[in-house]
Amino acid sequence: MRGAAGLFDLSHMGELWLRGGGAAAALDFALVTAPSRLAVGRAHYSMIADSNGGIIDDLIVYRTDDDEFLVVANASNREAVAKALGERLAGFDATLEDASMRTALIAVQGPRAREILQAHCSVDLEPLKYYSIVRAQVCKRDAWIARTGYTGEDGFEVLLDWQDAERIWNHLLEDGRPAGLVPAGLGARDTLRLEAGMPLYGQELGLDISPFEAGLGRVVKFDKPGDFVGRAALEAIKDAPRRKLVGLRLTGRGIARTGYPVYLPAAAEAAGVVTSGTSSPTLGFAIAMAYVPADRAELGTGYEVGIRNDRAAAEVIALPFYRRAT
């Protein structure tokens, strides 16, 4: 993945279409971002919050036309997101279509992703900007191609009819092998996104976590006109998060895993908890993300991670752990 390219089946994700003259205003009310500000063909990272400011899910929102948007949700939260969006559309000239069960999503990610996909694509991918989407044909089948991903590398996500997915997957894989394309699973994707410092719902994000604790306060657009769900609660907590998501480099022996306790040195009680951890194949050392007290989150702060009956020394380092060369 870091040297060539990986092919991912992400068809478990949710695809929700919002259409109508009021779709932009409805999404401004439903989400913490301002989708109405997106130009056609562009996308942004977003969240849908509950009235308490907790995160129901993190999302990618694409504007595919003046009055049409695509919202991509995490698989485990698709029904919750669809329900919340459906309720929040009340009073707006907008409709919601859940196309998840007829939509496949195939991602080509890595330094050679554009080269590999371009050979099978009806449009020039070079000018397609990061966080943009375009209608095209892939392997002579209708598709949407987005320059987005969850690996820290350049890459593309192809949305297409599920009936075309197997044929296109096999064709891309066979033709891309000489360029280094290999099939990659969700375990590989999890390691890649952790190296890139990207949060995962259910680990770094959840109903009991605010965007400000997760270091994602910039996503919340208080300056957009009108109200949005969760605004009052988020305004009340934005300046004083009680904990903060940090990156840890383990300097002692061991690998941190989700749920492991994090201690200040020599302390008897845990100060925080690991949300994700692994031994990084790219960096050559063990890394983790963890929630720690907001007043003890400075770079260089020393911690200890409880691993079984032992503790491994760790220190706070900057996120992301890995950033691709541009």
Short mmCIF file of C-alpha atoms in Angstrom, two decimals:
data_model
loop_
_atom_site.label_atom_id
_atom_site.label_comp_id
_atom_site.label_asym_id
_atom_site.label_seq_id
_atom_site.Cartn_x
_atom_site.Cartn_y
_atom_site.Cartn_z
CA MET A 1 0.00 0.00 0.00
CA ARG A 2 2.67 2.51 0.90
CA GLY A 3 4.80 1.58 -2.13
CA ALA A 4 2.29 0.66 -4.84
CA ALA A 5 -1.48 0.20 -4.36
CA GLY A 6 -4.15 -1.79 -2.58
CA LEU A 7 -7.66 -2.77 -3.69
CA PHE A 8 -10.35 -2.62 -1.00
CA ASP A 9 -13.95 -3.83 -0.95
CA LEU A 10 -15.85 -1.24 1.10
CA SER A 11 -19.34 -2.26 0.04
CA HIS A 12 -20.43 -2.48 3.67
CA MET A 13 -20.53 1.33 3.86
CA GLY A 14 -23.86 3.19 3.73
CA GLU A 15 -24.83 5.41 0.79
CA LEU A 16 -27.66 7.90 1.40
CA TRP A 17 -28.91 10.31 -1.27
CA LEU A 18 -30.64 13.57 -0.43
CA ARG A 19 -32.44 15.40 -3.23
CA GLY A 20 -34.64 18.45 -3.57
CA GLY A 21 -34.57 22.23 -3.49
CA GLY A 22 -34.24 22.14 0.30
CA ALA A 23 -31.58 19.42 0.50
CA ALA A 24 -28.71 21.85 1.19
CA ALA A 25 -30.60 23.65 3.96
CA ALA A 26 -31.75 20.33 5.43
CA LEU A 27 -28.17 19.07 5.66
CA ASP A 28 -27.01 22.34 7.21
CA PHE A 29 -29.59 21.74 9.95
CA ALA A 30 -28.90 18.01 10.29
CA LEU A 31 -25.08 18.05 10.37
CA VAL A 32 -22.38 20.05 12.19
CA THR A 33 -20.85 21.22 8.89
CA ALA A 34 -22.28 23.46 6.15
CA PRO A 35 -22.87 21.27 3.06
CA SER A 36 -24.64 24.22 1.40
CA ARG A 37 -21.22 25.80 0.94
CA LEU A 38 -19.91 22.90 -1.13
CA ALA A 39 -19.48 23.48 -4.85
CA VAL A 40 -20.94 20.84 -7.13
CA GLY A 41 -18.40 18.04 -7.44
CA ARG A 42 -16.76 18.69 -4.07
CA ALA A 43 -16.94 16.91 -0.72
CA HIS A 44 -16.06 17.37 2.92
CA TYR A 45 -15.67 15.41 6.15
CA SER A 46 -18.64 15.86 8.48
CA MET A 47 -20.44 14.55 11.54
CA ILE A 48 -24.01 14.08 12.64
CA ALA A 49 -24.50 14.84 16.34
CA ASP A 50 -27.30 14.24 18.78
CA SER A 51 -28.89 16.99 20.85
CA ASN A 52 -26.27 16.46 23.59
CA GLY A 53 -23.38 16.99 21.19
CA GLY A 54 -22.43 13.31 21.04
CA ILE A 55 -21.32 11.92 17.69
CA ILE A 56 -23.87 9.62 16.02
CA ASP A 57 -21.47 9.04 13.13
CA ASP A 58 -18.74 10.65 11.08
CA LEU A 59 -19.52 11.03 7.40
CA ILE A 60 -18.31 12.12 3.99
CA VAL A 61 -20.74 14.47 2.22
CA TYR A 62 -20.51 14.89 -1.57
CA ARG A 63 -22.42 17.50 -3.57
CA THR A 64 -23.22 15.82 -6.88
CA ASP A 65 -25.60 18.50 -8.22
CA ASP A 66 -27.18 21.77 -7.11
CA ASP A 67 -30.00 19.92 -5.36
CA GLU A 68 -28.40 16.51 -4.81
CA PHE A 69 -26.03 15.21 -2.13
CA LEU A 70 -24.50 11.83 -1.31
CA VAL A 71 -23.82 11.04 2.34
CA VAL A 72 -21.54 8.06 3.03
CA ALA A 73 -21.96 6.60 6.51
CA ASN A 74 -20.25 3.84 8.45
CA ALA A 75 -21.90 0.46 8.01
CA SER A 76 -22.76 -0.09 11.68
CA ASN A 77 -24.41 3.34 11.86
CA ARG A 78 -26.24 3.39 8.53
CA GLU A 79 -29.68 2.79 10.01
CA ALA A 80 -29.14 5.32 12.82
CA VAL A 81 -27.93 7.95 10.36
CA ALA A 82 -30.78 7.28 7.94
CA LYS A 83 -33.29 7.54 10.79
CA ALA A 84 -31.85 10.79 12.11
CA LEU A 85 -31.63 12.35 8.65
CA GLY A 86 -35.19 11.28 7.85
CA GLU A 87 -36.47 12.95 11.01
CA ARG A 88 -34.45 16.12 10.41
CA LEU A 89 -35.77 16.53 6.85
CA ALA A 90 -39.21 17.44 8.26
CA GLY A 91 -40.20 20.85 6.97
CA PHE A 92 -37.62 20.90 4.17
CA ASP A 93 -38.18 20.30 0.47
CA ALA A 94 -35.97 17.22 0.41
CA THR A 95 -36.19 13.45 0.07
CA LEU A 96 -33.93 10.71 1.40
CA GLU A 97 -33.03 7.53 -0.49
CA ASP A 98 -31.01 4.75 1.14
CA ALA A 99 -29.13 3.13 -1.76
CA SER A 100 -26.76 1.11 0.42
CA MET A 101 -28.02 -2.35 -0.49
CA ARG A 102 -27.67 -1.80 -4.24
CA THR A 103 -24.38 0.11 -4.14
CA ALA A 104 -20.89 -1.37 -4.12
CA LEU A 105 -17.82 0.62 -3.14
CA ILE A 106 -14.35 -0.34 -4.36
CA ALA A 107 -11.29 1.67 -3.35
CA VAL A 108 -7.93 1.86 -5.11
CA GLN A 109 -5.43 3.44 -2.73
CA GLY A 110 -1.69 4.09 -2.90
CA PRO A 111 1.01 5.96 -4.84
CA ARG A 112 0.14 4.13 -8.08
CA ALA A 113 -3.64 4.28 -7.64
CA ARG A 114 -4.25 6.93 -10.32
CA GLU A 115 -2.09 5.13 -12.85
CA ILE A 116 -3.90 1.84 -12.24
CA LEU A 117 -7.45 3.20 -12.29
CA GLN A 118 -6.89 5.62 -15.18
CA ALA A 119 -6.49 2.78 -17.66
CA HIS A 120 -10.10 1.75 -17.02
CA CYS A 121 -11.71 5.16 -16.56
CA SER A 122 -13.55 7.37 -19.06
CA VAL A 123 -12.37 10.69 -17.53
CA ASP A 124 -8.97 12.19 -16.82
CA LEU A 125 -8.28 11.61 -13.13
CA GLU A 126 -5.21 13.84 -12.87
CA PRO A 127 -7.13 17.15 -12.42
CA LEU A 128 -9.63 15.60 -9.98
CA LYS A 129 -8.87 17.29 -6.68
CA TYR A 130 -8.72 15.62 -3.28
CA TYR A 131 -12.23 15.45 -1.80
CA SER A 132 -13.90 15.73 -5.22
CA ILE A 133 -16.29 13.44 -7.09
CA VAL A 134 -17.12 12.94 -10.75
CA ARG A 135 -19.57 10.87 -12.78
CA ALA A 136 -17.73 8.51 -15.15
CA GLN A 137 -17.49 5.00 -16.52
CA VAL A 138 -15.17 2.42 -15.02
CA CYS A 139 -14.61 -0.70 -17.11
CA LYS A 140 -17.47 0.61 -19.31
CA ARG A 141 -19.95 0.67 -16.43
CA ASP A 142 -21.55 3.78 -14.91
CA ALA A 143 -19.93 4.86 -11.65
CA TRP A 144 -19.10 7.76 -9.37
CA ILE A 145 -15.37 8.26 -8.74
CA ALA A 146 -14.28 10.16 -5.62
CA ARG A 147 -10.73 11.16 -4.78
CA THR A 148 -11.08 10.21 -1.15
CA GLY A 149 -9.79 7.45 1.11
CA TYR A 150 -8.98 6.22 4.57
CA THR A 151 -5.34 5.19 4.26
CA GLY A 152 -3.25 8.35 4.31
CA GLU A 153 -2.33 7.81 0.66
CA ASP A 154 -3.64 9.25 -2.58
CA GLY A 155 -6.47 7.16 -3.95
CA PHE A 156 -9.97 6.80 -5.29
CA GLU A 157 -13.26 5.33 -4.17
CA VAL A 158 -15.54 3.98 -6.91
CA LEU A 159 -19.28 3.74 -6.26
CA LEU A 160 -21.16 1.49 -8.67
CA ASP A 161 -24.09 -0.87 -9.02
CA TRP A 162 -23.53 -3.98 -6.92
CA GLN A 163 -24.20 -6.20 -9.95
CA ASP A 164 -21.09 -4.80 -11.65
CA ALA A 165 -18.80 -5.02 -8.64
CA GLU A 166 -17.37 -8.53 -8.95
CA ARG A 167 -16.49 -8.16 -12.63
CA ILE A 168 -14.85 -4.77 -12.11
CA TRP A 169 -12.98 -5.94 -8.99
CA ASN A 170 -11.52 -8.91 -10.85
CA HIS A 171 -10.65 -6.83 -13.91
CA LEU A 172 -8.88 -4.12 -11.89
CA LEU A 173 -6.98 -6.66 -9.84
CA GLU A 174 -5.80 -8.72 -12.81
CA ASP A 175 -4.76 -5.71 -14.88
CA GLY A 176 -3.19 -3.88 -11.92
CA ARG A 177 -1.00 -6.70 -10.61
CA PRO A 178 2.02 -5.77 -12.80
CA ALA A 179 1.94 -2.29 -11.21
CA GLY A 180 1.89 -3.81 -7.73
CA LEU A 181 -1.85 -3.80 -6.98
CA VAL A 182 -2.83 -6.33 -4.30
CA PRO A 183 -6.15 -7.07 -2.58
CA ALA A 184 -6.24 -5.64 0.94
CA GLY A 185 -8.62 -6.36 3.81
CA LEU A 186 -10.09 -4.27 6.58
CA GLY A 187 -7.28 -5.23 8.97
CA ALA A 188 -4.77 -3.60 6.63
CA ARG A 189 -7.07 -0.60 6.26
CA ASP A 190 -7.25 -0.24 10.05
CA THR A 191 -3.45 -0.19 10.35
CA LEU A 192 -3.15 2.34 7.53
CA ARG A 193 -5.76 4.72 8.94
CA LEU A 194 -4.16 4.50 12.40
CA GLU A 195 -0.75 5.41 10.98
CA ALA A 196 -2.46 8.35 9.26
CA GLY A 197 -4.09 9.43 12.55
CA MET A 198 -7.63 8.99 11.24
CA PRO A 199 -10.38 8.27 13.80
CA LEU A 200 -12.60 5.18 13.72
CA TYR A 201 -16.17 5.30 14.95
CA GLY A 202 -16.65 3.10 18.00
CA GLN A 203 -13.05 3.67 19.07
CA GLU A 204 -12.00 7.32 18.75
CA LEU A 205 -15.56 8.55 18.13
CA GLY A 206 -18.90 7.81 19.79
CA LEU A 207 -21.99 9.20 21.46
CA ASP A 208 -20.01 9.89 24.65
CA ILE A 209 -17.27 11.79 22.79
CA SER A 210 -17.43 15.37 21.51
CA PRO A 211 -15.66 16.60 18.36
CA PHE A 212 -13.54 18.87 20.54
CA GLU A 213 -12.21 15.97 22.61
CA ALA A 214 -11.37 14.13 19.38
CA GLY A 215 -9.37 17.09 18.07
CA LEU A 216 -11.99 17.69 15.37
CA GLY A 217 -13.52 20.93 16.60
CA ARG A 218 -12.62 22.58 13.28
CA VAL A 219 -15.32 20.44 11.64
CA VAL A 220 -18.10 22.17 13.62
CA LYS A 221 -19.27 25.30 11.77
CA PHE A 222 -20.78 27.65 14.33
CA ASP A 223 -20.62 30.46 11.77
CA LYS A 224 -23.19 28.94 9.43
CA PRO A 225 -26.61 30.62 9.41
CA GLY A 226 -29.48 29.11 11.34
CA ASP A 227 -29.60 26.43 13.99
CA PHE A 228 -28.35 22.84 13.77
CA VAL A 229 -28.93 19.80 15.92
CA GLY A 230 -26.51 19.75 18.86
CA ARG A 231 -25.43 23.38 18.49
CA ALA A 232 -26.27 24.54 22.03
CA ALA A 233 -24.58 21.55 23.66
CA LEU A 234 -21.47 21.85 21.49
CA GLU A 235 -21.16 25.59 22.16
CA ALA A 236 -21.31 24.90 25.90
CA ILE A 237 -18.40 22.42 25.85
CA LYS A 238 -16.19 23.67 23.01
CA ASP A 239 -13.77 25.65 25.19
CA ALA A 240 -13.26 23.14 27.99
CA PRO A 241 -12.89 19.52 26.82
CA ARG A 242 -12.17 17.28 29.80
CA ARG A 243 -10.04 14.86 27.79
CA LYS A 244 -8.09 14.90 24.56
CA LEU A 245 -7.18 12.39 21.89
CA VAL A 246 -3.40 12.05 21.55
CA GLY A 247 -0.89 9.96 19.68
CA LEU A 248 1.44 7.72 21.68
CA ARG A 249 4.74 6.15 20.74
CA LEU A 250 5.57 3.19 22.92
CA THR A 251 9.18 3.36 24.05
CA GLY A 252 8.88 0.24 26.19
CA ARG A 253 8.27 -3.31 25.03
CA GLY A 254 4.78 -4.31 24.00
CA ILE A 255 1.87 -3.34 21.76
CA ALA A 256 -1.03 -1.23 22.99
CA ARG A 257 -4.49 -2.49 22.10
CA THR A 258 -7.97 -1.00 22.25
CA GLY A 259 -9.18 -0.68 25.84
CA TYR A 260 -5.76 -0.90 27.51
CA PRO A 261 -5.39 1.54 30.44
CA VAL A 262 -3.04 4.52 30.26
CA TYR A 263 -1.29 5.66 33.45
CA LEU A 264 0.79 8.62 34.44
CA PRO A 265 4.19 7.24 35.55
CA ALA A 266 3.99 5.40 38.88
CA ALA A 267 0.29 6.26 39.32
CA ALA A 268 -1.98 3.54 40.66
CA GLU A 269 -5.13 4.58 38.81
CA ALA A 270 -5.53 4.90 35.07
CA ALA A 271 -5.63 8.43 33.66
CA GLY A 272 -6.87 7.42 30.21
CA VAL A 273 -7.52 4.62 27.76
CA VAL A 274 -6.12 3.38 24.47
CA THR A 275 -8.63 3.62 21.61
CA SER A 276 -6.50 2.06 18.84
CA GLY A 277 -3.01 0.57 18.77
CA THR A 278 -0.68 -1.56 16.70
CA SER A 279 2.92 -2.15 15.73
CA SER A 280 3.38 0.14 12.73
CA PRO A 281 4.93 -1.68 9.76
CA THR A 282 5.63 1.65 8.05
CA LEU A 283 7.32 3.36 11.00
CA GLY A 284 8.90 0.37 12.69
CA PHE A 285 7.62 1.01 16.21
CA ALA A 286 4.43 0.57 18.25
CA ILE A 287 1.87 3.38 18.09
CA ALA A 288 -1.50 4.10 19.67
CA MET A 289 -4.19 6.72 19.97
CA ALA A 290 -5.58 7.32 23.43
CA TYR A 291 -7.77 9.65 25.42
CA VAL A 292 -5.90 11.34 28.27
CA PRO A 293 -6.69 14.31 30.56
CA ALA A 294 -6.76 17.53 28.55
CA ASP A 295 -4.23 19.16 30.87
CA ARG A 296 -1.73 16.31 30.38
CA ALA A 297 -1.82 16.08 26.58
CA GLU A 298 1.26 18.10 25.66
CA LEU A 299 3.83 16.65 23.26
CA GLY A 300 6.52 14.76 25.13
CA THR A 301 4.33 13.92 28.15
CA GLY A 302 5.28 10.54 29.53
CA TYR A 303 2.73 7.77 30.13
CA GLU A 304 2.64 4.06 30.80
CA VAL A 305 0.33 1.65 28.99
CA GLY A 306 -0.97 -1.29 30.97
CA ILE A 307 -0.29 -4.46 28.97
CA ARG A 308 -1.51 -7.56 30.77
CA ASN A 309 0.38 -7.55 34.09
CA ASP A 310 3.07 -5.13 33.01
CA ARG A 311 3.42 -1.52 31.90
CA ALA A 312 5.15 -0.17 28.79
CA ALA A 313 6.57 3.35 28.72
CA ALA A 314 5.09 5.72 26.15
CA GLU A 315 5.23 9.37 25.21
CA VAL A 316 2.83 11.75 23.49
CA ILE A 317 3.86 12.50 19.91
CA ALA A 318 2.20 14.50 17.15
CA LEU A 319 -0.61 13.18 14.98
CA PRO A 320 -0.67 11.95 12.30
CA PHE A 321 2.04 9.38 12.85
CA TYR A 322 2.54 9.11 9.08
CA ARG A 323 2.13 11.74 6.38
CA ARG A 324 2.74 10.91 2.72
CA ALA A 325 5.20 12.93 0.70
CA THR A 326 3.47 15.47 -1.57
#
